[in-house]
Coordinates of N, CA and C and ligand atoms in Angstrom, one line a residue:
M6 N 133.7 55.2 99.8 CA 133.6 56.5 99.0 C 132.2 57.0 99.0
T7 N 132.0 58.3 99.1 CA 130.7 58.8 99.1 C 130.7 60.0 98.1
N8 N 129.7 60.0 97.2 CA 129.6 61.2 96.3 C 128.7 62.2 97.0
K9 N 129.2 63.4 97.1 CA 128.5 64.5 97.8 C 128.1 65.6 96.8
E10 N 127.2 66.3 97.2 CA 126.7 67.4 96.3 C 126.4 68.7 97.1
I11 N 126.8 69.8 96.6 CA 126.5 71.1 97.2 C 125.5 71.8 96.3
R12 N 124.4 72.2 96.9 CA 123.4 72.9 96.1 C 123.3 74.3 96.7
I13 N 123.1 75.3 95.8 CA 122.9 76.7 96.3 C 121.6 77.1 95.6
S14 N 120.9 78.1 96.3 CA 119.7 78.6 95.7 C 119.8 80.1 95.8
Y15 N 119.2 80.8 94.9 CA 119.2 82.3 94.9 C 117.9 82.7 94.3
I16 N 117.5 84.0 94.6 CA 116.3 84.6 94.0 C 116.6 85.5 92.9
E17 N 115.8 85.4 91.8 CA 116.0 86.3 90.7 C 114.8 87.3 90.7
Y18 N 115.1 88.5 90.8 CA 114.0 89.6 90.7 C 114.0 90.1 89.2
N19 N 112.9 90.5 88.8 CA 112.8 91.0 87.4 C 112.7 92.5 87.4
G20 N 113.6 93.1 88.2 CA 113.7 94.6 88.3 C 113.7 95.0 89.7
I21 N 114.1 96.3 89.9 CA 114.3 96.9 91.2 C 113.0 97.0 92.0
D22 N 111.9 97.2 91.2 CA 110.6 97.4 91.9 C 110.2 96.2 92.7
E23 N 110.7 95.0 92.4 CA 110.3 93.8 93.1 C 111.0 93.7 94.5
L24 N 112.0 94.5 94.7 CA 112.7 94.4 96.0 C 112.0 95.2 97.1
K25 N 112.2 94.8 98.3 CA 111.7 95.6 99.4 C 112.5 97.0 99.5
T26 N 111.8 97.9 100.2 CA 112.3 99.3 100.1 C 113.8 99.5 100.5
D27 N 114.2 98.8 101.6 CA 115.6 99.1 102.0 C 116.6 98.4 101.0
D28 N 116.2 97.3 100.3 CA 117.1 96.7 99.3 C 117.1 97.6 98.0
Q29 N 116.0 98.2 97.7 CA 115.9 99.1 96.6 C 116.9 100.3 96.8
E30 N 116.9 100.8 98.1 CA 117.9 101.9 98.4 C 119.3 101.4 98.3
L31 N 119.6 100.2 98.8 CA 121.0 99.7 98.7 C 121.4 99.5 97.3
V32 N 120.5 99.0 96.4 CA 120.8 98.8 95.0 C 121.1 100.1 94.3
K33 N 120.3 101.1 94.7 CA 120.4 102.4 94.1 C 121.8 103.0 94.5
A34 N 122.2 102.8 95.8 CA 123.5 103.3 96.3 C 124.6 102.6 95.5
A35 N 124.5 101.3 95.2 CA 125.6 100.6 94.5 C 125.6 101.2 93.0
I36 N 124.5 101.4 92.4 CA 124.4 101.9 91.1 C 125.0 103.4 91.1
A37 N 124.7 104.2 92.0 CA 125.2 105.5 92.1 C 126.7 105.5 92.3
A38 N 127.2 104.5 93.0 CA 128.7 104.4 93.3 C 129.5 104.1 92.0
T39 N 128.8 103.5 91.0 CA 129.6 103.2 89.8 C 130.2 104.5 89.2
A40 N 129.5 105.7 89.5 CA 130.0 106.9 89.0 C 131.3 107.4 89.6
T41 N 131.7 106.8 90.8 CA 132.9 107.2 91.4 C 134.0 106.2 91.1
A42 N 133.8 105.2 90.2 CA 134.9 104.3 89.9 C 136.0 105.0 89.2
Y43 N 137.2 104.6 89.4 CA 138.4 105.1 88.7 C 138.9 103.8 87.9
A44 N 138.4 103.8 86.6 CA 138.7 102.6 85.8 C 139.2 102.9 84.4
P45 N 140.3 103.7 84.3 CA 140.8 104.1 83.0 C 141.3 103.0 82.2
Y46 N 141.6 101.8 82.8 CA 142.2 100.7 82.0 C 141.1 99.8 81.5
S47 N 140.2 99.4 82.3 CA 139.1 98.4 81.9 C 137.9 99.1 81.4
N48 N 137.7 100.4 81.8 CA 136.4 101.1 81.5 C 135.2 100.3 82.0
F49 N 135.4 99.5 83.0 CA 134.4 98.7 83.7 C 134.2 99.3 85.1
H50 N 133.1 100.0 85.2 CA 132.8 100.9 86.4 C 131.9 100.1 87.3
V51 N 132.5 99.7 88.4 CA 131.8 98.9 89.4 C 131.5 99.7 90.7
G52 N 130.3 99.6 91.2 CA 129.9 100.3 92.4 C 129.4 99.2 93.4
A53 N 129.6 99.5 94.7 CA 129.1 98.6 95.7 C 128.6 99.4 96.9
A54 N 127.7 98.8 97.6 CA 127.2 99.5 98.8 C 127.0 98.4 99.9
V55 N 127.4 98.7 101.1 CA 127.2 97.9 102.3 C 126.1 98.5 103.2
R56 N 125.2 97.7 103.6 CA 124.2 98.1 104.6 C 124.6 97.5 106.0
F57 N 124.8 98.3 107.0 CA 125.0 97.8 108.3 C 123.7 97.3 108.9
E58 N 123.9 96.5 110.0 CA 122.7 96.0 110.7 C 121.7 97.1 111.1
D59 N 122.3 98.3 111.5 CA 121.5 99.4 111.9 C 120.9 100.3 110.8
G60 N 121.1 99.8 109.5 CA 120.5 100.5 108.4 C 121.4 101.5 107.7
E61 N 122.5 101.9 108.3 CA 123.4 102.8 107.6 C 124.0 102.2 106.4
V62 N 124.2 103.0 105.4 CA 124.8 102.5 104.1 C 126.1 103.2 103.8
V63 N 127.1 102.5 103.3 CA 128.3 103.2 102.8 C 128.6 102.6 101.4
Q64 N 129.3 103.4 100.6 CA 129.5 103.0 99.2 C 131.0 103.0 98.9
G65 N 131.3 102.3 97.8 CA 132.7 102.3 97.2 C 132.7 101.9 95.8
S66 N 133.8 101.9 95.2 CA 133.9 101.6 93.7 C 135.3 101.0 93.4
N67 N 135.4 100.5 92.2 CA 136.8 99.9 91.9 C 137.7 101.1 91.6
Q68 N 139.0 100.9 91.9 CA 140.0 101.9 91.8 C 141.2 101.2 91.2
E69 N 141.5 101.6 89.9 CA 142.6 100.9 89.2 C 143.9 101.7 89.3
N70 N 144.9 101.0 88.8 CA 146.3 101.6 88.9 C 147.1 101.1 87.7
A71 N 148.0 101.9 87.3 CA 148.9 101.6 86.1 C 149.7 100.3 86.4
A72 N 150.0 100.1 87.7 CA 150.6 98.8 88.1 C 149.4 97.9 88.4
Y73 N 148.9 97.2 87.4 CA 147.5 96.6 87.5 C 147.2 95.9 88.8
P74 N 148.1 95.1 89.4 CA 147.7 94.3 90.6 C 147.4 95.3 91.8
S75 N 147.9 96.5 91.7 CA 147.7 97.5 92.8 C 146.3 98.0 92.8
G76 N 145.5 97.8 91.8 CA 144.1 98.3 91.8 C 143.3 97.4 92.7
I77 N 142.1 97.8 92.9 CA 141.2 97.0 93.8 C 139.8 97.1 93.4
C78 N 139.1 96.0 93.6 CA 137.6 95.9 93.2 C 136.8 96.7 94.1
A79 N 135.6 97.0 93.5 CA 134.6 97.8 94.3 C 134.2 97.2 95.6
E80 N 134.0 95.8 95.6 CA 133.6 95.1 96.8 C 134.6 95.3 97.9
R81 N 135.8 95.1 97.6 CA 136.8 95.2 98.6 C 137.0 96.6 99.1
T82 N 137.0 97.6 98.1 CA 137.1 99.0 98.5 C 136.0 99.3 99.6
T83 N 134.8 98.8 99.3 CA 133.6 99.1 100.1 C 133.7 98.4 101.5
L84 N 134.0 97.1 101.4 CA 134.1 96.3 102.7 C 135.2 96.8 103.6
F85 N 136.3 97.1 103.0 CA 137.5 97.6 103.8 C 137.1 99.0 104.4
Y86 N 136.5 99.8 103.5 CA 136.1 101.2 104.0 C 135.0 101.0 105.2
A87 N 134.1 100.1 104.9 CA 133.0 99.9 106.0 C 133.7 99.5 107.3
S88 N 134.6 98.6 107.2 CA 135.2 98.1 108.5 C 136.2 99.1 109.1
A89 N 136.9 99.8 108.2 CA 137.9 100.8 108.7 C 137.2 102.1 109.3
S90 N 136.1 102.4 108.7 CA 135.4 103.6 109.2 C 134.4 103.4 110.3
R91 N 133.9 102.1 110.4 CA 132.9 101.8 111.5 C 133.3 100.4 112.1
P92 N 134.5 100.4 112.7 CA 135.0 99.1 113.2 C 134.1 98.4 114.1
G93 N 133.9 97.1 113.9 CA 133.1 96.3 114.7 C 131.6 96.4 114.5
K94 N 131.2 97.2 113.6 CA 129.7 97.4 113.3 C 129.3 96.3 112.3
P95 N 128.3 95.4 112.7 CA 127.9 94.3 111.9 C 127.4 94.7 110.5
M96 N 127.8 94.0 109.5 CA 127.3 94.3 108.1 C 126.2 93.3 107.7
A97 N 125.1 93.7 107.2 CA 124.0 92.8 106.9 C 123.8 92.5 105.5
A98 N 124.2 93.4 104.6 CA 123.9 93.2 103.2 C 124.9 94.0 102.3
L99 N 125.1 93.5 101.1 CA 126.1 94.1 100.1 C 125.4 94.1 98.8
A100 N 125.4 95.2 98.1 CA 124.9 95.2 96.7 C 126.0 95.6 95.7
I101 N 126.0 95.0 94.5 CA 127.1 95.3 93.6 C 126.5 95.6 92.2
A102 N 127.0 96.6 91.5 CA 126.5 96.9 90.2 C 127.6 97.3 89.3
A103 N 127.5 97.2 88.0 CA 128.6 97.5 87.1 C 128.1 98.2 85.8
C104 N 128.8 99.2 85.3 CA 128.4 99.9 84.1 C 129.5 99.8 83.1
Q105 N 129.1 99.7 81.9 CA 130.0 99.8 80.7 C 129.4 100.8 79.7
G106 N 130.2 101.7 79.3 CA 129.6 102.7 78.3 C 128.5 103.5 78.9
G107 N 128.5 103.7 80.2 CA 127.4 104.5 80.8 C 126.1 103.7 81.1
K108 N 126.1 102.4 80.8 CA 124.9 101.6 81.0 C 125.2 100.4 81.9
L109 N 124.2 100.1 82.7 CA 124.3 98.9 83.6 C 124.5 97.7 82.7
I110 N 125.4 96.8 83.1 CA 125.6 95.6 82.3 C 124.4 94.7 82.3
E111 N 124.2 93.9 81.3 CA 123.0 93.2 81.1 C 122.8 92.1 82.2
E112 N 123.8 91.2 82.3 CA 123.7 90.2 83.3 C 124.2 90.7 84.7
P113 N 123.6 90.3 85.8 CA 124.1 90.7 87.1 C 125.6 90.5 87.2
V114 N 126.3 91.4 87.8 CA 127.8 91.3 87.9 C 128.1 90.3 89.1
T115 N 129.1 89.4 88.8 CA 129.4 88.4 89.8 C 130.8 88.6 90.3
P116 N 131.0 88.7 91.6 CA 132.3 89.1 92.2 C 133.4 88.1 92.0
C117 N 134.6 88.6 92.0 CA 135.8 87.7 91.8 C 136.0 86.9 93.1
G118 N 136.8 85.9 93.0 CA 137.1 85.0 94.1 C 137.7 85.7 95.3
A119 N 138.6 86.6 95.1 CA 139.2 87.3 96.2 C 138.2 88.1 97.0
C120 N 137.3 88.8 96.3 CA 136.3 89.5 97.0 C 135.3 88.6 97.7
R121 N 135.0 87.4 97.2 CA 134.1 86.5 97.9 C 134.8 86.1 99.2
Q122 N 136.1 85.9 99.2 CA 136.8 85.5 100.5 C 136.7 86.6 101.5
V123 N 136.9 87.9 101.0 CA 136.8 89.0 101.9 C 135.4 89.2 102.5
M124 N 134.4 88.9 101.6 CA 133.0 88.9 102.2 C 132.9 87.9 103.3
A125 N 133.4 86.7 103.0 CA 133.3 85.6 104.0 C 133.9 86.1 105.4
Q126 N 135.0 86.7 105.3 CA 135.6 87.2 106.6 C 134.8 88.2 107.3
Y127 N 134.2 89.1 106.6 CA 133.4 90.1 107.3 C 132.0 89.6 107.7
Q128 N 131.5 88.6 107.0 CA 130.3 87.9 107.5 C 130.6 87.2 108.8
L129 N 131.7 86.5 108.9 CA 132.1 85.8 110.1 C 132.3 86.8 111.2
K130 N 133.0 87.9 111.0 CA 133.2 88.9 112.0 C 131.9 89.6 112.4
S131 N 131.0 89.7 111.5 CA 129.7 90.4 111.8 C 128.8 89.5 112.6
G132 N 129.0 88.1 112.5 CA 128.2 87.2 113.3 C 126.7 87.1 112.8
M133 N 126.5 87.4 111.5 CA 125.2 87.3 110.9 C 125.4 87.1 109.4
P134 N 124.3 86.5 108.8 CA 124.5 86.3 107.3 C 124.6 87.6 106.6
M135 N 125.4 87.6 105.6 CA 125.5 88.8 104.8 C 124.8 88.6 103.5
R136 N 123.6 89.2 103.3 CA 122.9 89.1 102.1 C 123.6 89.8 100.9
I137 N 123.5 89.2 99.7 CA 124.3 89.8 98.6 C 123.3 90.0 97.4
L138 N 123.3 91.2 96.9 CA 122.5 91.6 95.8 C 123.3 91.9 94.6
L139 N 123.2 91.1 93.5 CA 124.0 91.3 92.3 C 123.1 91.9 91.2
V140 N 123.5 93.1 90.7 CA 122.6 93.9 89.9 C 122.9 93.8 88.4
G141 N 121.9 93.5 87.6 CA 122.0 93.6 86.1 C 121.0 94.6 85.6
A142 N 121.0 94.8 84.3 CA 120.1 95.9 83.8 C 118.6 95.6 84.0
H143 N 118.3 94.3 83.9 CA 116.8 94.0 84.0 C 116.6 92.9 85.0
K144 N 117.6 92.4 85.7 CA 117.3 91.4 86.8 C 118.3 91.6 87.9
I145 N 117.9 91.2 89.1 CA 118.8 91.2 90.3 C 118.8 89.9 90.9
W146 N 119.9 89.4 91.3 CA 120.0 88.1 92.0 C 120.3 88.4 93.5
E147 N 119.6 87.6 94.3 CA 119.8 87.8 95.7 C 120.3 86.4 96.3
F148 N 121.4 86.5 97.0 CA 122.0 85.3 97.7 C 121.8 85.6 99.2
A149 N 121.4 84.6 100.0 CA 121.1 84.8 101.4 C 122.3 84.9 102.3
K150 N 123.4 84.4 101.8 CA 124.7 84.4 102.6 C 125.9 84.2 101.7
V151 N 127.1 84.4 102.2 CA 128.3 84.4 101.4 C 128.5 82.9 101.0
E152 N 128.2 81.9 101.8 CA 128.4 80.5 101.5 C 127.8 80.2 100.1
D153 N 126.7 80.9 99.8 CA 126.0 80.6 98.5 C 126.8 81.1 97.3
L154 N 127.7 82.0 97.5 CA 128.6 82.4 96.5 C 130.0 81.8 96.6
L155 N 130.3 81.2 97.7 CA 131.6 80.6 98.0 C 131.5 79.4 98.9
P156 N 131.0 78.3 98.2 CA 130.8 77.1 99.0 C 132.2 76.6 99.5
L157 N 132.2 76.0 100.7 CA 133.4 75.5 101.3 C 134.5 76.6 101.6
M158 N 134.0 77.8 101.9 CA 134.9 79.0 102.1 C 135.8 78.7 103.2
F159 N 137.0 79.3 103.2 CA 138.0 79.2 104.3 C 137.6 80.1 105.4
D160 N 137.3 79.4 106.6 CA 136.9 80.3 107.8 C 137.5 79.6 109.0
S161 N 138.6 78.9 108.9 CA 139.1 78.0 109.9 C 140.0 78.7 111.0
I162 N 140.4 79.9 110.8 CA 141.3 80.5 111.8 C 140.6 81.8 112.4
Ligands
THU229 N1 135.8 94.5 89.3 C1 135.2 94.9 90.4 O1 135.4 95.9 91.0 N2 134.3 94.0 90.9 C2 133.8 92.9 90.3 O2 133.0 92.2 90.8 C3 134.4 92.5 89.0 C4 135.6 93.2 88.6 C5 136.8 95.5 88.7 C6 138.2 95.1 88.7 C7 138.7 96.0 87.6 O3 138.9 97.3 88.0 C8 137.6 96.0 86.6 O4 136.4 95.7 87.3 C9 137.8 95.0 85.4 O5 138.0 93.7 85.9

């Protein structure tokens, strides 16, 4: 028997000004996308933005439905839109932000398990690490790759 350990590391920034310019733009795009959320049930307005390898950015937001499971998170809206509108174009980074009552939530928003698995798939398809920026009101967390949010992710087929 062997005891094993998985360690992850991430960077905490104390505000958007500490990010490099293209990440600042990506974070601003995710924050702006919160305004497009359709979240009449949770009132939790989530925005996401994908930056492709060539620098182009696309945005999306959570879209809820009266039949609750039919709604979808901002991350998956954005990743599916990115892939459907620019098929085969590698994705390099994803930023996620969330607002409640018109304000960014205090702690950085952390994506659900289903969205992490979808990120894993597009990272694999892109053939490059997908950096992930999770936005809070006063701090931002940066993960270098999807494995750091989803250790032992399924990528076997
Ligand atoms: N939601 C997202 O869009 N992304 C997350 O990372 C967390 C949760 C959405 C799903 C639902 O519309 C609302 O936020 C409340 O869970």
